[in-house]
mmCIF file of C-alpha atoms in Angstrom:
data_model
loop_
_atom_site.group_PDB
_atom_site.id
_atom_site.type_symbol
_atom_site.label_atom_id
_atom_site.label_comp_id
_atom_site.label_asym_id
_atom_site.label_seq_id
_atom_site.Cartn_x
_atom_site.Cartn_y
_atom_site.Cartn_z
ATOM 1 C CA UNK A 1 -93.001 136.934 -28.504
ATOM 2 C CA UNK A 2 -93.872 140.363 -29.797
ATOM 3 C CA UNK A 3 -97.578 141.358 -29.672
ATOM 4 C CA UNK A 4 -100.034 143.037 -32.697
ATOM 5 C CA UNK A 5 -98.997 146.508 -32.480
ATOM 6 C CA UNK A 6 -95.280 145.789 -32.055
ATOM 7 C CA UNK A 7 -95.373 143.736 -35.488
ATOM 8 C CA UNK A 8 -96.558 146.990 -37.795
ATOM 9 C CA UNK A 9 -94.817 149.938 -35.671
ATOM 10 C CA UNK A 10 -93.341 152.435 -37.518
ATOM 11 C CA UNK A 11 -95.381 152.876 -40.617
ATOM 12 C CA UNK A 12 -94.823 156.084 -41.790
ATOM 13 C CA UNK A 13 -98.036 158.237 -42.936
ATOM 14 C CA UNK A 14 -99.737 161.459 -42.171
ATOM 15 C CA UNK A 15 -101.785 161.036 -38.717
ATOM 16 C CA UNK A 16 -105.297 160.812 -39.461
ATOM 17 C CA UNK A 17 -108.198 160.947 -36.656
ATOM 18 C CA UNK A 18 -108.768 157.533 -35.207
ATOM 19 C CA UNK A 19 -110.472 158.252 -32.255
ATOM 20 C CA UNK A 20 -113.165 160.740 -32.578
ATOM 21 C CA UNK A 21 -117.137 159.807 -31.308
ATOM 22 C CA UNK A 22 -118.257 159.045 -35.131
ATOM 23 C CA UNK A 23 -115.844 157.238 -38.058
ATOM 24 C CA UNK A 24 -116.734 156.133 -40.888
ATOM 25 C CA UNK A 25 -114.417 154.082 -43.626
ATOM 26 C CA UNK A 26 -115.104 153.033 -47.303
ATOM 27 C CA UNK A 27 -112.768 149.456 -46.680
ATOM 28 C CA UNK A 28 -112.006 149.031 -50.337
ATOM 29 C CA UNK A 29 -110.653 152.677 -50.240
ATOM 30 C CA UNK A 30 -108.774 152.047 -47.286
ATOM 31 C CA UNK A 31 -107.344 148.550 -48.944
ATOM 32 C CA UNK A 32 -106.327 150.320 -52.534
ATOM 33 C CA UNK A 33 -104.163 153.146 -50.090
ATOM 34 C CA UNK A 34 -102.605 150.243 -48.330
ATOM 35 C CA UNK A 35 -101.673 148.786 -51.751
ATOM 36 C CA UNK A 36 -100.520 151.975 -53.370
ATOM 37 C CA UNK A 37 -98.451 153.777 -50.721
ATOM 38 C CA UNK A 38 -95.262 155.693 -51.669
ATOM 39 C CA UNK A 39 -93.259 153.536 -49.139
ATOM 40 C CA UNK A 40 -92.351 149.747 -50.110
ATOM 41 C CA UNK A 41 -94.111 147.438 -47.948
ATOM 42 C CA UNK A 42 -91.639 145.666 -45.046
ATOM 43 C CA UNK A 43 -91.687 142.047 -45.046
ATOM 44 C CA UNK A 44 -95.252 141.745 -47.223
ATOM 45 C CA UNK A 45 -96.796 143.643 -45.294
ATOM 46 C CA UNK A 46 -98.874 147.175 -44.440
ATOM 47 C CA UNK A 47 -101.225 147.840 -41.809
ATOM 48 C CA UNK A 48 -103.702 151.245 -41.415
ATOM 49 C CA UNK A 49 -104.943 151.669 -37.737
ATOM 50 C CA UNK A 50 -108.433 152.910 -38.517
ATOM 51 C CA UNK A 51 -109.755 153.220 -34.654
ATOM 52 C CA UNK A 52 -107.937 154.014 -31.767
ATOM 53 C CA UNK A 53 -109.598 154.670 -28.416
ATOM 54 C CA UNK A 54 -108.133 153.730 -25.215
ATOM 55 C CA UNK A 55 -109.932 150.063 -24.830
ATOM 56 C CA UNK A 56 -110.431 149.443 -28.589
ATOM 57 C CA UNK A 57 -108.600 149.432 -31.850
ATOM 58 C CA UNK A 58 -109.449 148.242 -35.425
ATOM 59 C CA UNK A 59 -106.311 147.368 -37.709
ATOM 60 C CA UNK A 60 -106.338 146.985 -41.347
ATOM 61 C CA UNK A 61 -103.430 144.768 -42.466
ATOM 62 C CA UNK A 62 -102.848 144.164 -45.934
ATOM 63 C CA UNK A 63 -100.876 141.231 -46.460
ATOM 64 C CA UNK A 64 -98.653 139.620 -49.976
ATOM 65 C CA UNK A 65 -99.401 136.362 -50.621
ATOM 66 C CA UNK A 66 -96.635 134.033 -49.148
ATOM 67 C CA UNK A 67 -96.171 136.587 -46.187
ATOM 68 C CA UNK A 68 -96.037 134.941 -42.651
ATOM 69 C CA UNK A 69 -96.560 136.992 -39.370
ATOM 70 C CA UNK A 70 -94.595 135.003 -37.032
ATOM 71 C CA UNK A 71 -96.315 133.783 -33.307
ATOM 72 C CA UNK A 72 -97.406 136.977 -31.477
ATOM 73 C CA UNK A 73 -100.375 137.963 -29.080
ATOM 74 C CA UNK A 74 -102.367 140.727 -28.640
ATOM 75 C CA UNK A 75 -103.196 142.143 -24.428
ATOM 76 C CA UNK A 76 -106.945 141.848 -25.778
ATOM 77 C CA UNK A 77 -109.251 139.721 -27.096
ATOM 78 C CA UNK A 78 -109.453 140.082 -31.030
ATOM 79 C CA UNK A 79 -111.426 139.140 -34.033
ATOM 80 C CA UNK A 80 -110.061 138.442 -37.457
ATOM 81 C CA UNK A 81 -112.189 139.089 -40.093
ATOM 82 C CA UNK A 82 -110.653 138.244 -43.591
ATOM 83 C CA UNK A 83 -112.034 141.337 -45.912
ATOM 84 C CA UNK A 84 -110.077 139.640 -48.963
ATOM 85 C CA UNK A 85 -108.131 137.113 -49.912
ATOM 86 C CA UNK A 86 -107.622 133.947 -47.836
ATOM 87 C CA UNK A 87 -105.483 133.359 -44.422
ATOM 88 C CA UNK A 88 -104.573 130.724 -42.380
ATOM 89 C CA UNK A 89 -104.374 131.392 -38.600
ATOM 90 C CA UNK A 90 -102.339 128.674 -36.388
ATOM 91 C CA UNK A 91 -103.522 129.272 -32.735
ATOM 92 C CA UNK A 92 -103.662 126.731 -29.627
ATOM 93 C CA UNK A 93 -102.357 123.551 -31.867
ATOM 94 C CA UNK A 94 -105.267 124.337 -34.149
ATOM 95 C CA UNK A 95 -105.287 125.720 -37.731
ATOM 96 C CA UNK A 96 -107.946 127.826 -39.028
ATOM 97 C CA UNK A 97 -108.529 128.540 -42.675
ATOM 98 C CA UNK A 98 -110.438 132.007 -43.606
ATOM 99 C CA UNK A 99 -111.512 132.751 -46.982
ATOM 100 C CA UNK A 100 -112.707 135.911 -47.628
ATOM 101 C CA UNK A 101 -115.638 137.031 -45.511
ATOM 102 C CA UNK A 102 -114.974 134.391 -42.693
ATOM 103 C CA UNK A 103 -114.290 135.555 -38.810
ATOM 104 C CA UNK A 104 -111.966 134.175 -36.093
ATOM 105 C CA UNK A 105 -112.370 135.101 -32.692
ATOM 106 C CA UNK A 106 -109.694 134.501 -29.796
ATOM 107 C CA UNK A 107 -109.337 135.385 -26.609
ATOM 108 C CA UNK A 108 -106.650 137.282 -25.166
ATOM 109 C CA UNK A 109 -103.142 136.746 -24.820
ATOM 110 C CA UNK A 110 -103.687 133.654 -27.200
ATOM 111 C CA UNK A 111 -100.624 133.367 -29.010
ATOM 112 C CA UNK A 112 -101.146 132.705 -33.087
ATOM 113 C CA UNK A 113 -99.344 133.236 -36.518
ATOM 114 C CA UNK A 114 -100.897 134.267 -39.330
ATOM 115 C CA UNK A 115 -100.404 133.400 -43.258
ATOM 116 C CA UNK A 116 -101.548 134.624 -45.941
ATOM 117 C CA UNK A 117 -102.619 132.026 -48.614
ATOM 118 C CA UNK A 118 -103.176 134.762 -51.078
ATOM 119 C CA UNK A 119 -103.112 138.793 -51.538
ATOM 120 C CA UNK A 120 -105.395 139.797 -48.245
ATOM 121 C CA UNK A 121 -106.357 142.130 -46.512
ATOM 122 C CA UNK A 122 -107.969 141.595 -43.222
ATOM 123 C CA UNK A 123 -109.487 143.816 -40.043
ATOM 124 C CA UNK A 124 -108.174 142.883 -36.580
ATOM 125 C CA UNK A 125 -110.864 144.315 -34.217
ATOM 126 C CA UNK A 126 -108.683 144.477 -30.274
ATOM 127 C CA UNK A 127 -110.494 144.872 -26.940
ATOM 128 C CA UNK A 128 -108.914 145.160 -23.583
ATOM 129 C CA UNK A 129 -110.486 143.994 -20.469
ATOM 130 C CA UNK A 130 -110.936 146.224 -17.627
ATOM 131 C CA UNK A 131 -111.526 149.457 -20.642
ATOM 132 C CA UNK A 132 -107.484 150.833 -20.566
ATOM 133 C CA UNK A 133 -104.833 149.417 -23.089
ATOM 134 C CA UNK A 134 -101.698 149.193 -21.276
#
């Protein structure tokens, strides 16, 4: 079972600061780059990382409608906060539908699969216990 940053390695853009003490992001900019990019999207799929410090990331993911990410995990405890569109997030034997502007939180290591019901875009907030991502 891969886990969250496994699934979107290897998108190919110019590095951008995602760790310095103050950042700041317009989302619906952010969401109309993700759609526009030069570089075809793999599998339905493109995903921004907008903050990276060593015990905390935030993920923008854009997602196709129809597009499945198959079971994975992250080594953190996440939210999933569905910016637009609508998802559908299978985790523990449970299914949990999020509309636009609804949040999921799971703990970590919990593994879950995510669909997209239609075109979305959602923010994946990661934490890792003890302050170091490993």
């Amino acid at each position: 079972m891969k886990d969250l940053e496994a699934i979107f390695a290897g998108a190919q853009r110019s590095p951008e600061p995602t760790g310095s003490p103050f950042l700041s992001f317009e989302l619906q900019a952010e969401i109309h780059g993700l759609r526009t990019e030069d570089h075809p999207w793999q599998a339905g799929r493109n995903a921004k990382i907008l903050v990276k410090y060593p015990d905390f990331r935030i993920l923008l993911i854009g997602l196709r409608a129809g597009t499945h990410l198959a079971e994975h995990r992250a080594a953190g405890s996440i939210s999933v906060q569905t910016i637009t569109g609508h998802v559908l997030i299978r985790a523990a034997g449970r299914a949990f539908d999020l509309p636009e502007g609804q949040l999921l939180a799971l703990e970590r290591d919990v593994p879950h699969d995510v669909e997209a019901l239609a075109e979305s875009a959602i923010l994946v907030t990661i934490a890792w216990p003890g302050g170091e991502h490993r």
